[in-house]
Coordinates of C-alpha atoms and ligand atoms in Angstrom, one line a residue:
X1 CA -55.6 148.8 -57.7
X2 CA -58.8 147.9 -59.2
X3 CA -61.0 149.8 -61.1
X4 CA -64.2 148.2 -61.0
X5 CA -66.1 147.2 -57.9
X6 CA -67.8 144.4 -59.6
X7 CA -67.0 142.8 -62.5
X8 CA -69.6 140.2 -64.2
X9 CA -67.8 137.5 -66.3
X10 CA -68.1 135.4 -68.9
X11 CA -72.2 135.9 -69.2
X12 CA -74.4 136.0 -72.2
X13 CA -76.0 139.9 -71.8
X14 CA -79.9 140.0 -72.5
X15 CA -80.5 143.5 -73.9
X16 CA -83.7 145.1 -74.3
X17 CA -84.2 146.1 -78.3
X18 CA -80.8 145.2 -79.1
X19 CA -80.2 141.4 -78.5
X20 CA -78.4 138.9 -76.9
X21 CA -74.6 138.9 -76.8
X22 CA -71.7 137.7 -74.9
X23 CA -69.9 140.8 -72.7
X24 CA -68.6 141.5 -69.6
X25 CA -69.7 143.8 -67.3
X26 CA -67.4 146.5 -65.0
X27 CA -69.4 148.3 -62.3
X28 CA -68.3 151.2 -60.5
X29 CA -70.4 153.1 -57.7
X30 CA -73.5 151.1 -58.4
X31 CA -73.7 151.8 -61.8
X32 CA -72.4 150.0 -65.6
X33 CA -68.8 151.5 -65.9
X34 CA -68.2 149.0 -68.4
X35 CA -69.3 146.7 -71.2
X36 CA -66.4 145.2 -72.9
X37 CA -65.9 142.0 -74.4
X38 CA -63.5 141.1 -71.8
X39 CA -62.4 142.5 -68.1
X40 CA -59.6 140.6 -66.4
X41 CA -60.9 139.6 -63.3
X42 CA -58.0 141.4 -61.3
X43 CA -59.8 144.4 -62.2
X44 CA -62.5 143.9 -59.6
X45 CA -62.8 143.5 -55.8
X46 CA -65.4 141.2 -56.5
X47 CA -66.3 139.0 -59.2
X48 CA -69.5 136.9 -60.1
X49 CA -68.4 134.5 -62.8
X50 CA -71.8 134.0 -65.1
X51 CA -70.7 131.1 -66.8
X52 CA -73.3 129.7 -68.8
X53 CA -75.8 132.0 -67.6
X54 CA -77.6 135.1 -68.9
X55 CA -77.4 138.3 -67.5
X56 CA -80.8 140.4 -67.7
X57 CA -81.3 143.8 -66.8
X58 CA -83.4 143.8 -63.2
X59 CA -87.0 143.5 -63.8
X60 CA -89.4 146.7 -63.0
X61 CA -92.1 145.1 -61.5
X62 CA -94.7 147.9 -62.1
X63 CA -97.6 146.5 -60.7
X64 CA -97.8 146.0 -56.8
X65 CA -99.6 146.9 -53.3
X66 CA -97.1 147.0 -50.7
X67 CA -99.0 147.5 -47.5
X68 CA -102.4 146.8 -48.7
X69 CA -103.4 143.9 -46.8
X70 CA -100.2 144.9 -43.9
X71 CA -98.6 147.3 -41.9
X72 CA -96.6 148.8 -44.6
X73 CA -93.2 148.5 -43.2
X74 CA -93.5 145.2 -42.4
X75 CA -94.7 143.8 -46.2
X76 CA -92.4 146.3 -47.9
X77 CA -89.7 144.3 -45.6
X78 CA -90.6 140.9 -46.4
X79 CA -91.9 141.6 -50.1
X80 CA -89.3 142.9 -51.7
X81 CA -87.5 140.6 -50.3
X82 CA -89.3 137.8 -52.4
X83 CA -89.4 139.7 -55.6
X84 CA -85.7 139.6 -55.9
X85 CA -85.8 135.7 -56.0
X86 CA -87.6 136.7 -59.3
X87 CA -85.0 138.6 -60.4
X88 CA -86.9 142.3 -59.7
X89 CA -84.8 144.9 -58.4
X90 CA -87.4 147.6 -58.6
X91 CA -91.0 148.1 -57.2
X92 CA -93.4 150.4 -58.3
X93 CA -96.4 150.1 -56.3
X94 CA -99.8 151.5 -56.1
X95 CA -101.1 153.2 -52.8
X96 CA -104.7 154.9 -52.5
X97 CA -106.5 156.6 -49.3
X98 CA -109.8 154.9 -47.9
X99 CA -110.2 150.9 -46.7
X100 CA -107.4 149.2 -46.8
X101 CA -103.6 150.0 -46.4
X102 CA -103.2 153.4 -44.0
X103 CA -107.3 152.9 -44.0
X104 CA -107.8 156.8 -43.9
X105 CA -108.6 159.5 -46.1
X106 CA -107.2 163.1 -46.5
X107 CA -105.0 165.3 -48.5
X108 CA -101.8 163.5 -50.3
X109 CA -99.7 166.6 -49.4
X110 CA -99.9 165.1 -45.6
X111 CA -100.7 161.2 -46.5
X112 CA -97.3 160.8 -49.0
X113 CA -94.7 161.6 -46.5
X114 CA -96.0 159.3 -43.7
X115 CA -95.8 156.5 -46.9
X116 CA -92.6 157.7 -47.6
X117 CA -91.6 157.5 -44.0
X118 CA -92.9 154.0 -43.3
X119 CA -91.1 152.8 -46.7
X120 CA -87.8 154.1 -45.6
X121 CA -85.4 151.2 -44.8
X122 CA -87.8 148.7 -45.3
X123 CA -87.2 147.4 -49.1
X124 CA -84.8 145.1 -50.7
X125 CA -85.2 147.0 -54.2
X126 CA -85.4 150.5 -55.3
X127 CA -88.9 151.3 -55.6
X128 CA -91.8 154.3 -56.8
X129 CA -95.6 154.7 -55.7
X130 CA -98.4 155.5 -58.3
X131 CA -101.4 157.1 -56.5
X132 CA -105.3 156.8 -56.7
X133 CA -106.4 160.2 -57.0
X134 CA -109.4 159.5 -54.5
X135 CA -111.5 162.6 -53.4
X136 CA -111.8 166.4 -55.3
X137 CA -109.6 167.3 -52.8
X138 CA -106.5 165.2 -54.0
X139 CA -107.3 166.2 -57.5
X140 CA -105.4 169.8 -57.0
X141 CA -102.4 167.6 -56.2
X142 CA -101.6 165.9 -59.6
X143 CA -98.8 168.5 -59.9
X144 CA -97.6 169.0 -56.8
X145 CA -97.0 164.8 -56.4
X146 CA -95.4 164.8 -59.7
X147 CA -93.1 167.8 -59.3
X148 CA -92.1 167.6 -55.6
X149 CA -92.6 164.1 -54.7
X150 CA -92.1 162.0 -58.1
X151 CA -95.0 160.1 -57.9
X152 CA -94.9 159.8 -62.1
X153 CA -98.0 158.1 -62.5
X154 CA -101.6 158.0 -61.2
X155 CA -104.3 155.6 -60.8
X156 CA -108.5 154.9 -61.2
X157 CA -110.5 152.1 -60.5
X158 CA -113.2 151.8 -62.9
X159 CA -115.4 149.2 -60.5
X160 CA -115.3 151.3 -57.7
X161 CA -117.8 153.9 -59.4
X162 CA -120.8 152.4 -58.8
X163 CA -119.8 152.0 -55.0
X164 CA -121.2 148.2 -55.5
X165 CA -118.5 146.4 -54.0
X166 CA -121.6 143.6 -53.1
X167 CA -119.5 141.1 -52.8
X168 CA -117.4 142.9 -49.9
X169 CA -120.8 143.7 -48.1
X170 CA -118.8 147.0 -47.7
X171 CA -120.7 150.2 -48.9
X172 CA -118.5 151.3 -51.4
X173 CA -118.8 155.5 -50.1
X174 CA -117.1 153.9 -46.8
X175 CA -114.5 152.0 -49.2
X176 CA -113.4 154.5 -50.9
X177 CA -113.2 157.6 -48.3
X178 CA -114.5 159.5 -51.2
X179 CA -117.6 161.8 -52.2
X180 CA -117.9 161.7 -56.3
X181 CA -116.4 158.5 -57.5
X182 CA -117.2 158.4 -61.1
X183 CA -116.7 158.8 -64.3
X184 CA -117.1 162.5 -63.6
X185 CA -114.0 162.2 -61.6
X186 CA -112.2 160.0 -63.7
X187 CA -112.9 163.0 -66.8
X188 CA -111.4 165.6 -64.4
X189 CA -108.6 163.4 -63.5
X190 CA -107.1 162.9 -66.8
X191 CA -107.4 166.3 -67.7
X192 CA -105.2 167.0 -64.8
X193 CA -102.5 164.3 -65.9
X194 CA -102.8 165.4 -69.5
X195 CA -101.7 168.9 -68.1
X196 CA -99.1 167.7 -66.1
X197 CA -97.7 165.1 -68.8
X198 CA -97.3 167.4 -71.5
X199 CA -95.4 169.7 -69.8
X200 CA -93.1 167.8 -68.4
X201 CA -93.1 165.4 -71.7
X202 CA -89.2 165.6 -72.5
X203 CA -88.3 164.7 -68.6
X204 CA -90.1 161.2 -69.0
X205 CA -93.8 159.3 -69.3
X206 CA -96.4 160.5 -67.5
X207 CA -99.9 158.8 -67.5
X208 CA -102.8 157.3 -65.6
X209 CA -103.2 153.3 -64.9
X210 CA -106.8 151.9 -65.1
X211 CA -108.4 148.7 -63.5
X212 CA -110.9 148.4 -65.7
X213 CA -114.4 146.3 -64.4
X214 CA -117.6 147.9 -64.8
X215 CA -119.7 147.3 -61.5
X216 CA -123.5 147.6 -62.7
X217 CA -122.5 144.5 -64.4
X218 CA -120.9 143.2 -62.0
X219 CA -123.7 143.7 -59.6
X220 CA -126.2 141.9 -62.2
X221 CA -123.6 138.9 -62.5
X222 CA -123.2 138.2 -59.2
X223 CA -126.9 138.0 -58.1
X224 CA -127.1 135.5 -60.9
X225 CA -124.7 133.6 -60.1
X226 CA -125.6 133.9 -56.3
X227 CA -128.6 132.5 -57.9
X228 CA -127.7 129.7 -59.7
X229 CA -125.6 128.5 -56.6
X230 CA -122.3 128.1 -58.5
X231 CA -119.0 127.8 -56.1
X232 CA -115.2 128.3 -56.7
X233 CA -113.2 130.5 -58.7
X234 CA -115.0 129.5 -62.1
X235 CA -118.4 131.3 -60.1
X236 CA -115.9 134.2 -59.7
X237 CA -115.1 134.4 -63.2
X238 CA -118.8 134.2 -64.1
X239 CA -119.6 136.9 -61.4
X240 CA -117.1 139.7 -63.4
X241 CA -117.3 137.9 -66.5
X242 CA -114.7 139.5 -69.5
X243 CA -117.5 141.6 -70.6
X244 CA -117.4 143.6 -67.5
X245 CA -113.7 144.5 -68.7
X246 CA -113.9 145.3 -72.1
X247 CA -116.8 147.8 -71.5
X248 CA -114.9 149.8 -69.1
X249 CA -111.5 149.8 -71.2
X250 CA -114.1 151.0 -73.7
X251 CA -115.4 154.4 -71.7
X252 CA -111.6 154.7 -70.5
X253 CA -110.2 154.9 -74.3
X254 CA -113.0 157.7 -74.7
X255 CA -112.8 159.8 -71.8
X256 CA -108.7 159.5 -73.1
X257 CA -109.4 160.1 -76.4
X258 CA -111.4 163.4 -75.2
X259 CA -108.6 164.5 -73.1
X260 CA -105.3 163.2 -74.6
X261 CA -104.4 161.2 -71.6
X262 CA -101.9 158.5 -71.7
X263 CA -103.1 155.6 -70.1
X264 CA -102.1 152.1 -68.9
X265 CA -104.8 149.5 -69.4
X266 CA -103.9 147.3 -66.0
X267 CA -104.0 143.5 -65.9
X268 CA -106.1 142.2 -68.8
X269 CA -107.1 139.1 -67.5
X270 CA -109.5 137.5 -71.1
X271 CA -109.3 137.5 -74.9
X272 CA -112.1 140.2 -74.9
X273 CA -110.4 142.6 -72.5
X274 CA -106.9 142.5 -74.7
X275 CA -108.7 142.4 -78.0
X276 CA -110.6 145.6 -76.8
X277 CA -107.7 146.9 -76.0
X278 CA -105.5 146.3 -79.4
X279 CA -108.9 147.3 -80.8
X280 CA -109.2 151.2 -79.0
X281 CA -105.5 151.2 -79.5
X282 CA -105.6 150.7 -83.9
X283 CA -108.8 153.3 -83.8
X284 CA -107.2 155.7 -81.6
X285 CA -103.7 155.5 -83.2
X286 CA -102.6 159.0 -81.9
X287 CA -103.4 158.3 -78.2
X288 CA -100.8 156.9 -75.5
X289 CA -102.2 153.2 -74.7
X290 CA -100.2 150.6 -73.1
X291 CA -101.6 147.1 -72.6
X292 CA -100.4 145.4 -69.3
X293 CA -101.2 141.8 -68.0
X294 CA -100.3 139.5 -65.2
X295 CA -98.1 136.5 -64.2
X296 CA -101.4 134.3 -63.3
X297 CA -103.9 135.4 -66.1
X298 CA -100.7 133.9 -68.2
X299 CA -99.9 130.9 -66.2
X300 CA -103.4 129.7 -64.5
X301 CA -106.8 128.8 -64.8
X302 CA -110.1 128.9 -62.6
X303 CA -109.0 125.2 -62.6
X304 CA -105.6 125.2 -61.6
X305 CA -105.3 128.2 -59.3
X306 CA -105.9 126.3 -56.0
X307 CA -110.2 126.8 -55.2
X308 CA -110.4 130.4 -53.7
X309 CA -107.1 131.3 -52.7
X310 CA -106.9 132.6 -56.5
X311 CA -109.4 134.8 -56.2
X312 CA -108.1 137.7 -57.8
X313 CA -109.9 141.1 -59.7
X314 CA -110.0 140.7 -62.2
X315 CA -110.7 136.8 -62.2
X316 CA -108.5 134.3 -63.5
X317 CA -110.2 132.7 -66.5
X318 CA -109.8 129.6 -68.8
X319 CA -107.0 127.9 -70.8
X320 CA -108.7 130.1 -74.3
X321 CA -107.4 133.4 -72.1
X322 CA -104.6 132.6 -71.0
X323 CA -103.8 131.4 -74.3
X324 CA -104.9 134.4 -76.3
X325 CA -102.7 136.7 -73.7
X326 CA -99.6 134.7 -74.8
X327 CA -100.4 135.0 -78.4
X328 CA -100.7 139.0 -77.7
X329 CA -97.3 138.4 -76.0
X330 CA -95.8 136.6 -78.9
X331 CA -97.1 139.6 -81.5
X332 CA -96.1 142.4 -79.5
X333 CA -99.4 143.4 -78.7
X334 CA -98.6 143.3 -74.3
X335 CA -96.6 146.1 -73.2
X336 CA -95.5 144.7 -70.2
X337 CA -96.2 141.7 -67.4
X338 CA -96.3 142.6 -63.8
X339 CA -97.2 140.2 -60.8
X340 CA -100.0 142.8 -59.1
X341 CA -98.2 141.3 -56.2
X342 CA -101.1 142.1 -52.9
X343 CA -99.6 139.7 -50.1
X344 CA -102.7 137.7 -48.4
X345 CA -102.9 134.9 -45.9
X346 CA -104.4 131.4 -46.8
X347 CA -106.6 132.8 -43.4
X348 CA -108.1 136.1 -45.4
X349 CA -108.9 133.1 -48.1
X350 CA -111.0 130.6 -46.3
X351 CA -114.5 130.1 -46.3
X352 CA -116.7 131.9 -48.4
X353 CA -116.1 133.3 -52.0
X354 CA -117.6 136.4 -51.9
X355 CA -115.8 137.2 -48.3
X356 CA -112.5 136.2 -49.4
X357 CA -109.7 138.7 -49.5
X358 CA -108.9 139.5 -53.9
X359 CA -105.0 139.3 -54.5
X360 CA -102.1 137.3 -53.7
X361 CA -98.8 137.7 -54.3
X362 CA -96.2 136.4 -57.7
X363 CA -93.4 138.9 -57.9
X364 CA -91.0 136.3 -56.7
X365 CA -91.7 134.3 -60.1
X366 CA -91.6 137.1 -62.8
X367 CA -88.8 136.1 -64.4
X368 CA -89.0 132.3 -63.9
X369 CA -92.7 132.3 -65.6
X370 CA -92.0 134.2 -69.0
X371 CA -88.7 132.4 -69.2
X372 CA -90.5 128.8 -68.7
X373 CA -93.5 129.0 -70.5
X374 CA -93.1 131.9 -72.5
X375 CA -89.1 131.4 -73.7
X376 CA -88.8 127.5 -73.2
X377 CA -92.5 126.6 -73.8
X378 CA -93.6 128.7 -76.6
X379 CA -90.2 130.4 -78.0
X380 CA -90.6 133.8 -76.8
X381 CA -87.2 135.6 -77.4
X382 CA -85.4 136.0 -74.4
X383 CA -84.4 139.5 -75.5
X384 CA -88.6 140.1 -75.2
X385 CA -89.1 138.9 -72.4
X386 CA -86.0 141.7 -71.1
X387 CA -88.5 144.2 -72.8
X388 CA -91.3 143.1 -71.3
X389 CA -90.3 143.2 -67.5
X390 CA -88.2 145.5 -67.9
X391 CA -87.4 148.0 -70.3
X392 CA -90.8 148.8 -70.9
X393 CA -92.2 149.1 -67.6
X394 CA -89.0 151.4 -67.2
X395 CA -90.1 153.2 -70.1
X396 CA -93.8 153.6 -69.0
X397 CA -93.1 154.8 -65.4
X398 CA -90.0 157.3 -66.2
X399 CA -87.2 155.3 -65.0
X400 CA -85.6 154.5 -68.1
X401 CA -82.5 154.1 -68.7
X402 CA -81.1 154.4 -65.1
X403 CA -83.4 151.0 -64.9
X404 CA -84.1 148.7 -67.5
X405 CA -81.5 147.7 -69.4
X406 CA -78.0 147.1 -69.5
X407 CA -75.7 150.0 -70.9
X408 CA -73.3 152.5 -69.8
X409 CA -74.4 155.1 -67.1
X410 CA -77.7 153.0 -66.0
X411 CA -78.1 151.4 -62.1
X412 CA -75.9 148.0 -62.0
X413 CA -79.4 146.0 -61.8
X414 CA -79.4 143.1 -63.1
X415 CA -80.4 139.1 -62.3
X416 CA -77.7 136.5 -63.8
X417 CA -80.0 133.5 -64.8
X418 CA -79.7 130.1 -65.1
X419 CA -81.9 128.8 -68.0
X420 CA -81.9 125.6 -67.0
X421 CA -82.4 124.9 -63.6
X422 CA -85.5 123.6 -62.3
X423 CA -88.1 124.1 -59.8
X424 CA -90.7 123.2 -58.4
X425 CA -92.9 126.3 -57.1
X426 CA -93.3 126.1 -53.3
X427 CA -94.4 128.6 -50.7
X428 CA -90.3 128.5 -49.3
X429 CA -88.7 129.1 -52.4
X430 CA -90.7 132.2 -52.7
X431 CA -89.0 134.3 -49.6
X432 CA -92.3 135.9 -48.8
X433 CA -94.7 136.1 -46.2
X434 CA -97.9 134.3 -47.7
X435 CA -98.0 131.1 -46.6
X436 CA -99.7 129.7 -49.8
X437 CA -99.1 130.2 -53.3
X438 CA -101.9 129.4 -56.3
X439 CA -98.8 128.8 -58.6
X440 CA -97.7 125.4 -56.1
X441 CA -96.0 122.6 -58.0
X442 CA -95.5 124.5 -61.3
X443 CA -92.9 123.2 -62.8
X444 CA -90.6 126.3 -63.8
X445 CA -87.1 126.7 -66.2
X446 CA -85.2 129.8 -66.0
X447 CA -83.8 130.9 -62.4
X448 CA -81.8 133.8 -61.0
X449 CA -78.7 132.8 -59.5
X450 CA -78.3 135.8 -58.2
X451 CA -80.1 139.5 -58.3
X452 CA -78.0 142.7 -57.9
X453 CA -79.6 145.8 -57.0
X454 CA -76.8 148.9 -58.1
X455 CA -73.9 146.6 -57.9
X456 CA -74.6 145.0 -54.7
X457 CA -76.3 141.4 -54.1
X458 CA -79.4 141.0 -52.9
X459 CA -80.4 137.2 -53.6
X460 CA -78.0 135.0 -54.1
X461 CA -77.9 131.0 -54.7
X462 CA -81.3 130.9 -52.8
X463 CA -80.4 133.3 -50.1
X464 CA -81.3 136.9 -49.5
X465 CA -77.7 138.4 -48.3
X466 CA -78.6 141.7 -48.2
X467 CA -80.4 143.8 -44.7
X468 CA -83.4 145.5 -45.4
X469 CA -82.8 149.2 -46.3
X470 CA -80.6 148.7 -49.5
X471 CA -83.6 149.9 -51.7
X472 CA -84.1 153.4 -51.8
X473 CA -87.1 155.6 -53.7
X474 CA -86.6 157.0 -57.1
X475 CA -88.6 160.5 -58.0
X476 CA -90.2 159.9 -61.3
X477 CA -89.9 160.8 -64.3
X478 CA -86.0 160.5 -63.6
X479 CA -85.4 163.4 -66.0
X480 CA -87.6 165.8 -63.9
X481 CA -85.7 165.2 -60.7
X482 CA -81.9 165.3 -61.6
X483 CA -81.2 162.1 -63.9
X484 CA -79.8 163.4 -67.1
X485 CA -82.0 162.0 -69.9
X486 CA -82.3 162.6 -73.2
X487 CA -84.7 164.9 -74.8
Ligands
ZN501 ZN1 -103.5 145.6 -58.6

C-alpha cells in the first residue's frame, strides 16, 4: 500500500530563505507529508520524476483584477487558467465597487458574497480578494471583512482623489460610486486597518495596498502633452510622468507614519517611484512598508511594449527604469513581483490613447520572466526569485506557510521547472483569453513543466489537465481562520 499520493523525484527543491537542494518530495491529502532525500517510487500512486528540473514552491501572484474588464466567472475561469502556465497556484486579486467589474456600489456586507458566489468553481488556483474601501459606508466594515470573510488586506487609489480621470472622459464621482474620495478617506481608512492589524497581529499580516499617482499632476501633464501632440505609449509615460508617483508614495508614507499602518507600495513602475520608496522606508524605519513591482515595468519599455496595447497605470517607462527596478531586485530592496494581471482585448486597445482600456494581463509569465532575465540574464539567485513570488507575497497577504514554500505541513503547491527550455512568448502559449500580449516574441529561459495546486496537476507539458473548480478561497490571515500558525 502506498503511503504517499504523490511523490516528486529526483528534483533540485528551490526554498525560500533556505536554498537550493536536492530532495524528494511525499504528498499526502494535498499537502508536503515528506521531504526526504529519497522516496522509492513504489511509495506513490503517482509519480512526477523532476529530473533535471527544479521544484519551486507555487508562485502567489498577489497582484490581479479578476473580473475587472469581464463577467467575473468567466475571467476567473479562463485566467487562472493561464497563470498556472506561469507556475502560480494562487490568486489574490483586488475587487472595488463603482465602474468597472460588478459596476455598482453599496455595502461590502451584501457585495462580497455575490463575489464569492460568482468565484465559486470558476478558478484553476486557490485564491483571496483585497478590497477598495470605496464609500464611508464600507469603512465600518474593515473588521467585519477581515474577521468573517478573510479579506486580509485592503486597498486605495491615490489618483482617484482628485476624481480627474480626464483621460477616461469619465467624471470621476460616477467612477468611483463614492462621495469623499480623498485623502480624508484614505487617513480614516488606515486608522481602521491599523486597528484591525494590531489586534489580530499574531494570526498573520494585515495592511493596506496603495496605487500611488497623484492626479492634479496628472491632470497638468496630460493637457501638455495633449498640447504638444505627442502619440504612443512614450506620450503616456509623459502624461503620468514618475513624478506623479513618488509624490503620492510620499503623502501615503505620512498619513502611515501618523497612523501606524502597514502598507504595500503597488507596482512601482520608475527609478524615482522605488527610490522614494527605499527612501520613506530608511526614514521611517519602524513603519511596515513593502515595495512591490511588476512583470512589464521589469521586462518592457514605451518602446518595446507593442504601441498602445501597453498602456498600463502606471505607464511603462524607459530602459534607465526598468533597469534601476532590477538593481532594487538584485539588493533586496523589491519585496515582491506580481503581474497586475487586468485581462483586455486588443479591441478595448485600438484607436485612441487616452480612450484605450489601462491593463493587460502577464500572470502566465511570472516565473518564466524573473527566471530569464533576472536568474539567467543578470544572476539573480533562483532561491530569490522563490522569495520573491512567493514566499513573500505569502508572507505579506497571511498565507504563509500553507503557501509559499516547500516544507512539511504547507499546501503541495509547487511548479517543477525546466531551466532551460525555450520560448518564444506568443498569445497561445499563454492559455488566456487576451488575444494579444505586449510581451510577443520575448525570448524566455525557465518553464514549468508542470504546476501542482495541493497535490494535484493543473498544467502540465503545455496542457491545462485540470476542470475548472479545483481552486478554492483561502480566509486570510490563515492563522485567524483555523490554520495553525505560529505566534
Ligand atoms: Zn492593479
Amino acid at each position: 500500500m502506498s503511503r504517499y499520493d504523490l511523490v516528486v523525484k529526483n528534483g533540485t527543491l528551490v526554498i525560500p530563505y533556505i536554498g537550493v537542494m536536492r530532495a524528494e518530495l511525499g504528498i499526502r491529502d494535498g499537502r508536503i507529508a515528506s521531504v526526504s532525500d529519497r522516496i522509492a517510487a513504489a511509495e506513490g500512486d503517482e509519480v512526477l520524476d523532476a529530473a533535471g528540473k527544479f521544484v519551486f514552491p507555487g508562485a502567489v501572484d498577489s497582484h490581479y483584477h479578476v473580473g475587472i474588464y469581464r463577467p467575473l466567472s468567466e475571467d476567473a475561469e479562463s485566467e487562472s487558467a493561464s497563470s498556472t502556465v506561469g507556475g502560480v497556484t494562487t490568486i489574490l486579486s483586488y475587487f472595488r465597487t463603482g465602474h468597472h467589474y460588478l459596476n455598482k456600489s453599496g455595502p461590502y456586507e451584501q457585495i462580497f458574497p455575490e463575489v464569492l458566489e460568482l468565484s465559486s468553481g470558476h478558478f484553476y488556483t486557490d485564491y483571496g480578494y483585497h478590497i477598495a474601501i470605496m464609500t464611508g459606508q464600507q469603512l465600518d466594515e474593515v473588521s467585519l471583512l477581515v474577521e468573517q470573510y478573510g479579506v486580509g488586506s485592503f486597498k486605495f487609489y491615490m489618483f482617484y482623489k482628485g476624481l480627474t480621470l480626464a483621460a477616461d472622459s469619465t467624471r470621476g464621482a460616477e467612477y468611483t460610486m463614492a462621495e469623499n474620495y480623498d485623502l480624508g478617506h484614505l487617513y480614516v481608512l488606515m486608522e481602521r486597518v491599523a486597528e484591525v492589524a494590531r489586534k489580530h497581529r499574531a494570526a498573520g499580516r494585515i495592511a493596506l495596498s496603495l496605487h500611488c499617482e497623484n492626479p492634479e499632476l496628472i491632470r497638468v501633464f496630460i493637457e501638455k502633452v495633449k498640447s504638444e501632440g505627442m502619440k504612443g505609449l512614450e506620450a503616456y509615460s509623459r502624461a503620468r510622468p514618475p513624478l506623479t508617483e513618488s509624490l503620492s508614495i510620499r503623502e501615503a508614507v505620512v498619513l502611515a507614519d501618523a497612523t501606524g499602518c502597514p502598507i504595500n507600495l503597488l507596482h512601482l513602475s520608475s527609478r524615482a517611484a522605488l527610490q522614494s520608496g527605499i527612501e520613506m522606508r530608511r526614514r521611517y524605519p519602524h513603519l511596515d512598508i513593502k515595495l512591490e513591482t511588476t512583470l512589464h515595468h521589469l521586462a518592457l519599455t514605451y518602446d518595446t511594449a507593442g504601441g498602445i496595447k501597453g498602456k498600463v497605470n502606471p505607464p511603462i517607462r524607459t530602459q534607465q527604469d526598468a533597469d534601476f527596478l532590477w538593481q532594487g531586485i538584485l539588493d533586496g530592496e523589491v519585496d515582491s513581483v506580481v503581474s497586475d494581471h487586468a485581462c483586455c482585448f486588443e479591441e478595448n486597445k485600438g484607436g485612441d490613447l487616452w480612450t484605450a482600456l489601462p491593463g493587460f494581463g502577464g500572470s502566465s509569465l511570472l516565473y518564466p520572466v524573473l527566471l530569464s532575465e533576472g536568474s539567467h540574464k543578470r544572476g539573480l539567485p533562483l532561491t530569490r526569485v522563490a522569495e520573491l513570488v512567493a514566499a513573500n507575497p505569502a508572507i505579506n497577504f497571511g498565507l504563509y506557510p500553507k503557501k509559499g514554500t516547500l516544507m512539511v505541513g504547507a499546501d503541495a503547491d509547487f511548479a517543477i521547472i525546466d531551466m532551460e527550455k525555450r520560448q518564444s512568448v506568443t498569445p497561445e502559449i499563454l492559455h488566456s483569453a487576451q488575444d494579444f500580449t505586449p510581451f510577443e516574441g520575448m525570448e524566455l529561459s525557465g518553464w514549468p513543466v508542470h504546476t501542482v495546486l495541493r497535490g494535484r496537476r493543473v498544467f502540465s507539458e503545455g496542457h491545462i489537465v485540470a476542470g475548472p473548480g479545483i481552486g478554492q478561497y483561502i480566509k486570510r490571515p490563515i492563522g485567524l481562520h483555523g490554520e495553525r500558525t505560529s505566534r
